[in-house]
Coordinates of C-alpha atoms and ligand atoms in Angstrom, one line a residue:
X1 CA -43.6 14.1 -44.7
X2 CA -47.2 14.7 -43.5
X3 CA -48.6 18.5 -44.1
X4 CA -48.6 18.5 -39.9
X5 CA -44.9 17.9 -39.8
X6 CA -44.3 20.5 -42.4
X7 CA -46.1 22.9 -40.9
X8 CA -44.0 22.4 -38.0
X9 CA -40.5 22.1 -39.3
X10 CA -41.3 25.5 -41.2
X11 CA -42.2 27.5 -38.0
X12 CA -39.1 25.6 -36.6
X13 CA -36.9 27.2 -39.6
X14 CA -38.6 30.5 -39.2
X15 CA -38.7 30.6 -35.4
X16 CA -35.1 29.4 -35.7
X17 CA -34.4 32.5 -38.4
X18 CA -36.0 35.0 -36.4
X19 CA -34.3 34.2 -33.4
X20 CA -30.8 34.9 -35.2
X21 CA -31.8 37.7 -36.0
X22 CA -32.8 39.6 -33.2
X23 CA -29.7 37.8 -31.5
X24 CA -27.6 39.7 -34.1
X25 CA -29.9 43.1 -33.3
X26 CA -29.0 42.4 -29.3
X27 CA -25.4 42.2 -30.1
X28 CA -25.0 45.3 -32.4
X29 CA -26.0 47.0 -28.8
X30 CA -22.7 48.2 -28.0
X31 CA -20.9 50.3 -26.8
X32 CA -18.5 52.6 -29.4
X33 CA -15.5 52.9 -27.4
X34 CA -15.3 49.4 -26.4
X35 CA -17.7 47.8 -29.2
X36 CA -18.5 45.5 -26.3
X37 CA -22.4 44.4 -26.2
X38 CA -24.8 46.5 -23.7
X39 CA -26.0 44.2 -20.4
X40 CA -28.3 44.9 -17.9
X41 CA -26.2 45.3 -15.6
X42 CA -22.6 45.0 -14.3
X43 CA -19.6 46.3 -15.7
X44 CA -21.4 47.2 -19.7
X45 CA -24.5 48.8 -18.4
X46 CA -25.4 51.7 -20.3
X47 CA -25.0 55.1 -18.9
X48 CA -26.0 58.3 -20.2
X49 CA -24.0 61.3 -20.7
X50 CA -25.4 65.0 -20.0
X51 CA -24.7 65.6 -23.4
X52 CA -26.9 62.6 -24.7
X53 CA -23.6 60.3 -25.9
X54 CA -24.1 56.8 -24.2
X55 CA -21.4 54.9 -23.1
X56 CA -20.8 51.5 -21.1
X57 CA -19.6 51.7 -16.9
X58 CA -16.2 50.1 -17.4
X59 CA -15.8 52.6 -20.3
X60 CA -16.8 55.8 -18.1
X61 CA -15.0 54.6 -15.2
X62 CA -11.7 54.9 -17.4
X63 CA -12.0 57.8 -19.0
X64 CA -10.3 60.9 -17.8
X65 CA -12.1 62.7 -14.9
X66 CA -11.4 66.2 -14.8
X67 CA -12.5 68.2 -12.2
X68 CA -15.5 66.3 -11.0
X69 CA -16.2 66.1 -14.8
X70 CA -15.8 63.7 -17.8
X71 CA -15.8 64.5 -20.9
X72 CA -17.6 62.7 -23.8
X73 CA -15.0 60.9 -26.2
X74 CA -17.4 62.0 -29.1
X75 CA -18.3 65.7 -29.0
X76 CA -15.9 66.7 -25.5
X77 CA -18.8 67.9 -23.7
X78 CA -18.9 67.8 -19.8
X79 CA -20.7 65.9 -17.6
X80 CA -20.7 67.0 -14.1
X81 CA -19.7 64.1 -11.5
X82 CA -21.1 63.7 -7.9
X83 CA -19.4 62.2 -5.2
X84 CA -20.8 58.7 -6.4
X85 CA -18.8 59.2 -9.9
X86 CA -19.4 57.3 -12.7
X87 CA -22.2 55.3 -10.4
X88 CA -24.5 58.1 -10.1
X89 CA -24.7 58.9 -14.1
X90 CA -28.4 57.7 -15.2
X91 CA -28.7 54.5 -16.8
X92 CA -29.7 54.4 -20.6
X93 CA -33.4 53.4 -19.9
X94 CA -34.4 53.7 -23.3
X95 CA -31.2 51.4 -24.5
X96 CA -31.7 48.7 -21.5
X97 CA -35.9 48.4 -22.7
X98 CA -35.0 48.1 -26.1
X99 CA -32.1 45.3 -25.0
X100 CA -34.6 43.7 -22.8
X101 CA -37.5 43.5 -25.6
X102 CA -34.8 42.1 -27.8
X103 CA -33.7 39.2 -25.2
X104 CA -37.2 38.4 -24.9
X105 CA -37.6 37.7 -28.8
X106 CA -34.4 36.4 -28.3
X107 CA -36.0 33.6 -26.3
X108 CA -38.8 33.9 -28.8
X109 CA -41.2 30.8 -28.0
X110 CA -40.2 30.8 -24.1
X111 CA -43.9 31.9 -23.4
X112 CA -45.2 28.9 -24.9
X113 CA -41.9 26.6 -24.3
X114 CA -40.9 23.7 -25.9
X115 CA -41.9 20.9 -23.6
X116 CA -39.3 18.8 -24.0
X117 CA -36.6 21.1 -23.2
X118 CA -38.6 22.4 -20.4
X119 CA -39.1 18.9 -19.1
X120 CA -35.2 19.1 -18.4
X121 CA -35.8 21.6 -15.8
X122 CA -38.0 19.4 -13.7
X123 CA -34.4 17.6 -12.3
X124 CA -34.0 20.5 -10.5
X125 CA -37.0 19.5 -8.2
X126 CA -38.4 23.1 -7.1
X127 CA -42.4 23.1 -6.2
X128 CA -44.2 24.7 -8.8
X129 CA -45.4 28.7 -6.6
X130 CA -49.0 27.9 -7.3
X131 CA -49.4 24.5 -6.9
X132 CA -47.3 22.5 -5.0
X133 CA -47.9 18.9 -6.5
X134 CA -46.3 20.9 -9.7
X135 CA -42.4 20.7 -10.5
X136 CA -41.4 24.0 -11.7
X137 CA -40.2 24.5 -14.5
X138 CA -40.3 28.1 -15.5
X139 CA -39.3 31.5 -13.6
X140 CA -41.2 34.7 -14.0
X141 CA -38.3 37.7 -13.8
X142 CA -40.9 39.9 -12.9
X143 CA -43.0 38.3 -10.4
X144 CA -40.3 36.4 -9.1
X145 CA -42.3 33.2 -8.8
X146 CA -41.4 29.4 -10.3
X147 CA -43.8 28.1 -12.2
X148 CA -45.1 25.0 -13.9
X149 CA -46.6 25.1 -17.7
X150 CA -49.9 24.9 -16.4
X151 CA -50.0 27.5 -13.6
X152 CA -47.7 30.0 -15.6
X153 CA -50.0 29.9 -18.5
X154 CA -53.1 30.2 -16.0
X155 CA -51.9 33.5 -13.8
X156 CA -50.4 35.3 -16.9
X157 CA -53.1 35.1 -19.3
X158 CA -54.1 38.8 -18.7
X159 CA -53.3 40.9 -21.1
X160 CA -50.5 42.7 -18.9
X161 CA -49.0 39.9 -17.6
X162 CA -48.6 37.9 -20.1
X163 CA -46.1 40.3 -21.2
X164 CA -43.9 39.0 -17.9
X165 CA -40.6 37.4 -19.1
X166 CA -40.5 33.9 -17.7
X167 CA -37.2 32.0 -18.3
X168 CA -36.5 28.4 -18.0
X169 CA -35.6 27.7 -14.4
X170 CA -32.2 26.5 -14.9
X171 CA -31.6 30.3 -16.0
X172 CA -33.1 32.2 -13.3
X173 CA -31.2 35.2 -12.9
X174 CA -29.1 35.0 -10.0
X175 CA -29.9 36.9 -6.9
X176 CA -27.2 39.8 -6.3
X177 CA -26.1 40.5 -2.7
X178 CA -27.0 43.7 -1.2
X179 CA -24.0 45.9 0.7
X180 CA -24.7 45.4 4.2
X181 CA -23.8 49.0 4.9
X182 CA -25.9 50.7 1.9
X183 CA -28.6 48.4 0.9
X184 CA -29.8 50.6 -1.7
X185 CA -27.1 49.2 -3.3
X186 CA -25.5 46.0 -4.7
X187 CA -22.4 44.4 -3.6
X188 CA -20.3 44.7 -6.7
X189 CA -17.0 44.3 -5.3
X190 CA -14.8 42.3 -3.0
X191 CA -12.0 43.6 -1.3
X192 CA -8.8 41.8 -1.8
X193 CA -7.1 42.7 1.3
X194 CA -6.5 40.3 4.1
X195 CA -7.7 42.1 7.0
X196 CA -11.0 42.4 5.2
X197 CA -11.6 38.4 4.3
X198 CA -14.4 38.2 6.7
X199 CA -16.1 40.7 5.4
X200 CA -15.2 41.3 1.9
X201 CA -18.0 42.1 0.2
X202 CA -18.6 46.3 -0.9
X203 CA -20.7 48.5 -2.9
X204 CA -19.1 51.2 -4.5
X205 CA -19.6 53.6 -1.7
X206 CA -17.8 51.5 1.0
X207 CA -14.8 50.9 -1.9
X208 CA -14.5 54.8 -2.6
X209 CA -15.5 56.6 0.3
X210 CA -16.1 53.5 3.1
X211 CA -14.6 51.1 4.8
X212 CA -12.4 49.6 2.0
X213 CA -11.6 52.9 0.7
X214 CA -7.7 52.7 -1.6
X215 CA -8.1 49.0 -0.9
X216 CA -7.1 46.0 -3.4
X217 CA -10.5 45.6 -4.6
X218 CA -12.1 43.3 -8.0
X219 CA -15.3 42.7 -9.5
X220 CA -17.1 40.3 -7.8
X221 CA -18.6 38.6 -11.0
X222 CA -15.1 38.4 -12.1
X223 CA -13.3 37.1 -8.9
X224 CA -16.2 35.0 -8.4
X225 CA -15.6 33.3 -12.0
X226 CA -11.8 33.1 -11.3
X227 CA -12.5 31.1 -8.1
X228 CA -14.7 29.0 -9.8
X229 CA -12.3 28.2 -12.5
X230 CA -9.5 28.0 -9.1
X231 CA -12.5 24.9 -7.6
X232 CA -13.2 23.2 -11.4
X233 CA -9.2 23.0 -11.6
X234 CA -9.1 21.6 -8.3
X235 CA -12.4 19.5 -8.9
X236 CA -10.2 18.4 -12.0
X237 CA -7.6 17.4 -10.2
X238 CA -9.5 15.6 -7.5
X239 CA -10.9 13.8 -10.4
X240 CA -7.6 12.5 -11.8
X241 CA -6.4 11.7 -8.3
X242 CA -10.0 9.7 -8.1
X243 CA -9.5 7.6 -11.0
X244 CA -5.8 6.9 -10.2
X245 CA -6.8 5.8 -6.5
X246 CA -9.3 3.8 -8.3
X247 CA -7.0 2.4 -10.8
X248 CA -4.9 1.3 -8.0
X249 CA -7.8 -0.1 -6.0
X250 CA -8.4 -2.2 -8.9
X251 CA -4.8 -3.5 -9.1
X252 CA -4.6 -4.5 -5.6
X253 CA -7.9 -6.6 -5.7
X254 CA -6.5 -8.1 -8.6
X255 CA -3.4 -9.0 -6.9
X256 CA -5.6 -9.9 -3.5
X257 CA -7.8 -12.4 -6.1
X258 CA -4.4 -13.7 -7.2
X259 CA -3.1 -14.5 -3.4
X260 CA -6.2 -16.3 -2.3
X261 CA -7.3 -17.7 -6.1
X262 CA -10.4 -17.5 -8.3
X263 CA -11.0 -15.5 -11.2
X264 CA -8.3 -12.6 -11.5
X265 CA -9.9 -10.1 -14.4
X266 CA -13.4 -8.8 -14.7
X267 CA -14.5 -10.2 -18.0
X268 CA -13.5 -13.5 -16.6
X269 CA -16.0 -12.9 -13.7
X270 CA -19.1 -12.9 -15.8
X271 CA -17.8 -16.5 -18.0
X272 CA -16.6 -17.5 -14.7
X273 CA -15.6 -21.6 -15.0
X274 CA -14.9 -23.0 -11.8
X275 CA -12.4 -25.5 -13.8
X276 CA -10.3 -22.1 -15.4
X277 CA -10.4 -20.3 -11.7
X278 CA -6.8 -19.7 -11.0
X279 CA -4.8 -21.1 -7.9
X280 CA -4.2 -18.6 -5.3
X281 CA -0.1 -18.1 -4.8
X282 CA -1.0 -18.4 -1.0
X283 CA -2.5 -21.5 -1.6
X284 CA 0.9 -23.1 -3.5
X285 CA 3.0 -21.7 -1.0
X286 CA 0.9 -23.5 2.0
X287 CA 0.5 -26.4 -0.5
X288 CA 4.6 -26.5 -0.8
X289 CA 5.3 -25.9 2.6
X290 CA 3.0 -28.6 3.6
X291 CA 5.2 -30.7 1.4
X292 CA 7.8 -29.9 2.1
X293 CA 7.0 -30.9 6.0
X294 CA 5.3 -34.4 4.8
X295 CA 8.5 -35.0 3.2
X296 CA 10.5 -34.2 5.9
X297 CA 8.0 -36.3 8.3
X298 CA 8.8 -39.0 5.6
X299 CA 12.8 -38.6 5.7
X300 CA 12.8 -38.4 9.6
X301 CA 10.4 -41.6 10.1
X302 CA 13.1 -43.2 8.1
X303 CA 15.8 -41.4 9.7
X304 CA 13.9 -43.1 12.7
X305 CA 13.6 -46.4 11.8
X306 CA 17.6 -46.5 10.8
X307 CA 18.6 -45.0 14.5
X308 CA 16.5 -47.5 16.2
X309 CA 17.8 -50.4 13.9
X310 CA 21.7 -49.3 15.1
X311 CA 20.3 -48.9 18.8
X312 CA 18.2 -52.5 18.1
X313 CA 21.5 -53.8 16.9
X314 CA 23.6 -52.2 19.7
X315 CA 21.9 -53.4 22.6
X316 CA 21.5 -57.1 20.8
X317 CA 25.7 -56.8 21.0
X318 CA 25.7 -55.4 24.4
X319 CA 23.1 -58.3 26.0
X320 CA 24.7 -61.3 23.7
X321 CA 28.0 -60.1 25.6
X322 CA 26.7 -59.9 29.0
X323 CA 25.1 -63.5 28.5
X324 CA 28.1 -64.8 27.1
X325 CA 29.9 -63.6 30.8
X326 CA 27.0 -65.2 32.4
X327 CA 27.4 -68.5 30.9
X328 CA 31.3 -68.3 31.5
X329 CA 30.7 -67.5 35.1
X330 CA 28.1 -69.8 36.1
X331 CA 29.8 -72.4 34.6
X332 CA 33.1 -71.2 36.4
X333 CA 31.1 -71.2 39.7
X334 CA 29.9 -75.4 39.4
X335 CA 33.4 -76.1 38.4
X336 CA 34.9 -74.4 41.3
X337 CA 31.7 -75.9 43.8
X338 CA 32.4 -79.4 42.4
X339 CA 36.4 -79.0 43.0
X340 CA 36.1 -77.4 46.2
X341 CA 33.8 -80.4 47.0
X342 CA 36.0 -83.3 45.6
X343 CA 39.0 -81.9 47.5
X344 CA 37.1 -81.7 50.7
X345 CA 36.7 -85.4 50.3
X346 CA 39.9 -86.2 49.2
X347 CA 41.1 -84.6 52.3
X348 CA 39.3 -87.0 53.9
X349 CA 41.1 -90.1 52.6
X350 CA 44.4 -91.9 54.8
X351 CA 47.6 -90.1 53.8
X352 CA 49.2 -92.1 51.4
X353 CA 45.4 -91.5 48.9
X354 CA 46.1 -87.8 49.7
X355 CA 49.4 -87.8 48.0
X356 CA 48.8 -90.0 45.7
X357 CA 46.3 -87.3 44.1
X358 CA 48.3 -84.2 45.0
X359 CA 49.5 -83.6 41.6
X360 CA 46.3 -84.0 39.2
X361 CA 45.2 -81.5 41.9
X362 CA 48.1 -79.1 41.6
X363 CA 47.0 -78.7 38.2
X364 CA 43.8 -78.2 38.6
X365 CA 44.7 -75.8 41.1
X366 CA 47.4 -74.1 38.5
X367 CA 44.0 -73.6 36.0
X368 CA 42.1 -72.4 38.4
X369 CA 44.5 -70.2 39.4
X370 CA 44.6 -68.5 36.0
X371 CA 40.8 -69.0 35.4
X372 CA 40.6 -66.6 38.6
X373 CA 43.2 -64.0 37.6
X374 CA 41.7 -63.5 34.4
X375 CA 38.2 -63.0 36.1
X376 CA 40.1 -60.2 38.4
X377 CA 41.5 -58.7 35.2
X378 CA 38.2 -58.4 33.3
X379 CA 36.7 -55.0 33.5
X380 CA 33.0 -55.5 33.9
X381 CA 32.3 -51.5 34.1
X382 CA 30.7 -50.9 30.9
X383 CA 29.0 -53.9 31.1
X384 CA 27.4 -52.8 34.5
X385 CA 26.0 -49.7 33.1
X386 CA 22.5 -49.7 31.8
X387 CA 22.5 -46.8 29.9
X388 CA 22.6 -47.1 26.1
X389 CA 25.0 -44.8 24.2
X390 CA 23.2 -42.2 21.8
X391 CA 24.7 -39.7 19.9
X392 CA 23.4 -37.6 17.0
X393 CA 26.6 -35.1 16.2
X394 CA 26.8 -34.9 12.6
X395 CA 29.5 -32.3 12.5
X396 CA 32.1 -30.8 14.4
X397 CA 34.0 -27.1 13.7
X398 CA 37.2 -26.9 15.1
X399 CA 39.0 -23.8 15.5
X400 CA 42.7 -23.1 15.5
X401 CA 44.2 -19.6 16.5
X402 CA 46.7 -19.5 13.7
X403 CA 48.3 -16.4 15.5
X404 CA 50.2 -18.8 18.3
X405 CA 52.7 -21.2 16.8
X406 CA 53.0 -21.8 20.3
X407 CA 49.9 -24.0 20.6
X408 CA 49.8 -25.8 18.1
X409 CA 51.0 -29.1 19.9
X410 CA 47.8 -28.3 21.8
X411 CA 45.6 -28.0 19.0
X412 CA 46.5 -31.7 18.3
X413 CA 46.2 -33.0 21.4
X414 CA 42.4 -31.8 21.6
X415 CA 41.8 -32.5 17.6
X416 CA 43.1 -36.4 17.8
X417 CA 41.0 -37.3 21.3
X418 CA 38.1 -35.8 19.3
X419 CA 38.6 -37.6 16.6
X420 CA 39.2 -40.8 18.7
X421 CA 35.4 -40.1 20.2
X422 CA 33.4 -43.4 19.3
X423 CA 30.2 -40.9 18.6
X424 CA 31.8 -38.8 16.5
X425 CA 33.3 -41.4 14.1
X426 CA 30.9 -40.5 11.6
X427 CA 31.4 -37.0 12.0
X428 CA 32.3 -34.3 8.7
X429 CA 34.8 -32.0 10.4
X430 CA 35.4 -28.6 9.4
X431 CA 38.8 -27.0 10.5
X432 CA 38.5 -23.2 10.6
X433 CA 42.4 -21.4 10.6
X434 CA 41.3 -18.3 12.2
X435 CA 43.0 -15.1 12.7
X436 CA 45.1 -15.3 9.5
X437 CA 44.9 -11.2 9.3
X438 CA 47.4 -11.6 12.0
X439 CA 50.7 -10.9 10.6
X440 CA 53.4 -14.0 10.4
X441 CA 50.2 -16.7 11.6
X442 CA 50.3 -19.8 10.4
X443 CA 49.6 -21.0 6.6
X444 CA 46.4 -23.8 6.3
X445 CA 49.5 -25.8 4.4
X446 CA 51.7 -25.5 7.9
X447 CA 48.8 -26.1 10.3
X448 CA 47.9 -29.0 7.8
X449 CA 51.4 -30.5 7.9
X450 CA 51.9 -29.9 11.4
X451 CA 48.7 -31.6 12.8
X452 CA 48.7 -34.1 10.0
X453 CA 45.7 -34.2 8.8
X454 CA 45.7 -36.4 6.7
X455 CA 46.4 -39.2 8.9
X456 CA 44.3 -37.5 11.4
X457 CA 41.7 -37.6 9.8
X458 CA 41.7 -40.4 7.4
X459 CA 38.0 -42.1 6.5
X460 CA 35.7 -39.2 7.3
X461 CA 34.6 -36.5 5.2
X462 CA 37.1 -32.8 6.8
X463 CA 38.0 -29.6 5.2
X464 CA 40.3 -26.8 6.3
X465 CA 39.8 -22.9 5.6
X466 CA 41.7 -19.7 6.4
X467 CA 39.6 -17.3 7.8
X468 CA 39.4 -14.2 10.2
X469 CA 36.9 -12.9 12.2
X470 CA 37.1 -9.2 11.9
X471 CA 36.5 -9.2 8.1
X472 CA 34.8 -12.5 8.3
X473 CA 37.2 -13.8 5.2
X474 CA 36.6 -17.7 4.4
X475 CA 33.4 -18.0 7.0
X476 CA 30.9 -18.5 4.2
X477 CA 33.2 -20.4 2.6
X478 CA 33.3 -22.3 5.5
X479 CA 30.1 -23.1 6.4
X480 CA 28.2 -23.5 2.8
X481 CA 30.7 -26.3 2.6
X482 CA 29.8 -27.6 5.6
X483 CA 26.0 -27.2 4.7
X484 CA 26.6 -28.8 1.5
X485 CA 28.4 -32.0 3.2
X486 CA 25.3 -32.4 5.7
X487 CA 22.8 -32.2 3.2
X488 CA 24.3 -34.8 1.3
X489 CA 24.5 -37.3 3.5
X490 CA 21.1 -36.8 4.7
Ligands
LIG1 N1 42.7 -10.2 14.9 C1 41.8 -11.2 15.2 N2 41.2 -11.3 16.4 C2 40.3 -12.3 16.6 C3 39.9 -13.1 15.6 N3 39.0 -14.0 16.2 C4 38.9 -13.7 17.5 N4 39.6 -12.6 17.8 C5 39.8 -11.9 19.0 O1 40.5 -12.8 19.8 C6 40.1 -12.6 21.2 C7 39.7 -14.0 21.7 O2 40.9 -14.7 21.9 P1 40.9 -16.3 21.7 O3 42.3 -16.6 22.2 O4 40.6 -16.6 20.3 O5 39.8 -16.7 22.6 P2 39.5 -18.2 23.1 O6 39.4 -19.1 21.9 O7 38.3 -18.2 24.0 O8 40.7 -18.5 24.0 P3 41.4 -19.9 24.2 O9 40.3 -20.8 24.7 O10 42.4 -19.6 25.2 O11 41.9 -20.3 22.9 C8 38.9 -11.7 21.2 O12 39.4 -10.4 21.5 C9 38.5 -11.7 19.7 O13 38.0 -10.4 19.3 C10 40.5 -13.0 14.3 O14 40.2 -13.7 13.4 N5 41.4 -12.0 14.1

């Protein structure tokens, strides 16, 4: 260590020393009743009895007041009171000198500061009094001014004022408000009542003999620090809520970054591989719906392609059956022209030739004859009619009422000309037996022996179920089987 740093870590240490000890001396300035340190003001100033005892305000202010008087705790001696009380007793000048000679050794070096901690006070950004290209960084108690190093040391260099206490700014004493009814005097209190919340603030005339006199009243300094420590709970509080909203904010981008893809947590960000970059969910899901469609695009162009082959294969039936009618007819037609014309002839020959062929034509005539009746008797109707039949019915749900024995015969009727429909041969059929919560309806095993199912529907794909409305029994049951049927034919 060089002889420099020595030097200075030694007046450090001693500085350091001295400073504890008139720190000590400051604190055994207190008050004997209380044994609470004398302040410059507020609630432990130090007031003088008449009788030369000194004792702090709060201390006074409790003891008992007899007759305008108080007497001293130590010797009982009386100190007359005016109408100000405890207020008016004269202030230990002497004590609050010696206190304040002792703060200022307290802050010892403070007149020639250590730069670096008074550096700390330029963040508050106040203009230096004398100059203002200066940040201040010091505050004179006495002059009331902010100061920089430079300009402090420069107007207090006399020999008077450099005896000025200057403080770093950051502890400027704080400015006490005046009573705006007695401005000779500070604004100590607050009154707690709530007719006087606009105006709360009171000296201790207004509280004793003024406006707020028998009020709820405090100390200001202390309902001032209990409504700080009300805001830094709330300010707490605001800070939790912060970092939970936060917290949450940060979840749902996450889960945003996992619905439209990329990089999901922060570290990944920085290493960010375009390869590793997760799939968005959004992204599958339109991804599977959009296969899902191609393959039903796929199933239908086949589904297509096999409807078009039976309506190919239909109307190839229905035209190879019309020509097949053609040919018969035209070739019916020449055969009756060329009769017709040989008989004309014939009828032309001498009597005895005309007889002579009368039975070949009699049979020719008999053919004919039936040739003609079965052309009569051919129904040519659906042959006549362009249209070609389409159907796409896949299923058919046929209900019963199972409450009317009655119509059941009916039931049948409608369920065997359904099941005679050409269109619906490849039908599945579901038979629903409704109203069974209908007391004495029919069983599924009657309706199914009654309508005979079985034969009924023999070769297709059918299923009965019991059901009822009202409670909506065997529905489901119903229809997934139904459901189940379709989709595995398709
Ligand atoms: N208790 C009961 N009532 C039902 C049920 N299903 C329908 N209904 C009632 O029956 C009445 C309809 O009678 P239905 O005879 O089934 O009607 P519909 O089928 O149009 O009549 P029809 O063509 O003559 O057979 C309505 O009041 C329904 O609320 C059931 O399962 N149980």
């Amino acid at each position: 260590m060089s002889t420099n740093q020595e030097d200075h870590a030694k007046s450090q240490t001693l500085s350091h020393g001295r400073q504890q000890q008139s720190r000590g001396k400051v604190e055994a300035l207190e008050c004997r009743v209380c044994e609470d340190a004398f302040t410059n003001h507020g609630d432990k100033v130090p007031r003088l009895l008449q009788c030369g005892h000194t004792l702090c305000h709060s201390c006074l202010q409790q003891l008992n007041h007899q007759d305008f008087a108080v007497l001293c705790p130590f010797d009982r001696l009386p100190t007359v009171l005016g109408p100000g009380g405890v207020w008016e007793l004269k202030k230990n000048f002497a004590l609050l000198e010696l206190l304040e000679k002792l703060q200022i050794a307290d802050n010892g070096d403070l007149n020639s500061p250590d730069l670096q901690i008074l550096n700390k006070e330029k963040e508050l950004r106040i203009c230096c009094d004398e100059n203002e290209e200066h940040l201040a960084v010091l505050y004179c108690v006495v002059c009331g001014s902010h100061l920089c190093v430079e300009c402090s040391e420069r107007t207090h260099a006399t020999k008077t004022l450099c005896r000025h206490r200057r403080v770093p700014l950051s502890q400027k004493p704080k400015e006490r408000p005046r009573c705006e009814f007695h401005s000779q005097h500070v604004a100590e209190f607050i009154c707690l009542e709530d007719g006087c919340q606009g105006n709360p603030l009171m000296c201790f005339i207004c509280r004793d003999y003024g406006r707020h006199a028998k009020h709820r009243h405090g100390l200001l300094e202390t309902e001032v620090e209990a409504f700080r420590d009300t805001v830094m709970s709330t300010i707490l509080s605001f800070r939790k809520f912060t970092e939970d909203a936060s917290e949450i904010l940060r979840k749902l981008e996450s889960v945003v970054c996992q619905i439209e893809g990329g990089d999901t947590t922060e570290g990944n960000r920085e290493n960010s591989n375009p390869m590793q970059s997760m799939l968005g969910t959004a992204r599958t899901a339109r991804e599977r719906v959009q296969l899902h469609f191609a393959e039903l695009r796929e199933h239908i162009a086949l589904k297509e392609c096999a409807a078009l082959a039976v309506v190919e294969s239909h109307i190839r039936e229905r035209l190879g059956c019309i020509r097949q009618h053609q040919e018969n007819l035209t070739a019916m037609l020449s055969q009756v022209r060329e009769v017709s014309t040989q008989w004309e002839k014939a009828l032309m020959q001498d009597d005895a030739r005309v007889m002579l062929a009368a039975p070949s034509m009699k049979v020719l005539s008999n053919s004919m004859e039936k040739e003609h009746q079965l052309f009569t008797e051919t129904n040519f109707n659906h042959l006549l009619d362009p249209s070609i039949p389409i159907t796409f019915t896949k299923a058919v749900i046929f209900v019963i009422d199972s409450s009317v024995r009655e119509r059941l015969p009916e039931a049948h009727t409608e369920l065997a000309k359904l099941m005679a429909e050409r269109d619906l041969k490849e039908a599945t059929l579901l038979i629903l037996a409704n109203k069974q919560d209908v007391g004495n309806c029919l069983r599924v095993e009657e309706i199914m022996e009654s309508l005979c199912l079985y034969k009924l529907c023999c070769g297709r794909s059918w299923h009965i179920v019991a059901c009822d409305v009202p409670s909506g029994n065997g529905l489901q049951e119903g229809l997934d089987w139904l459901a189940k049927q379709l989709l595995e034919g398709t």
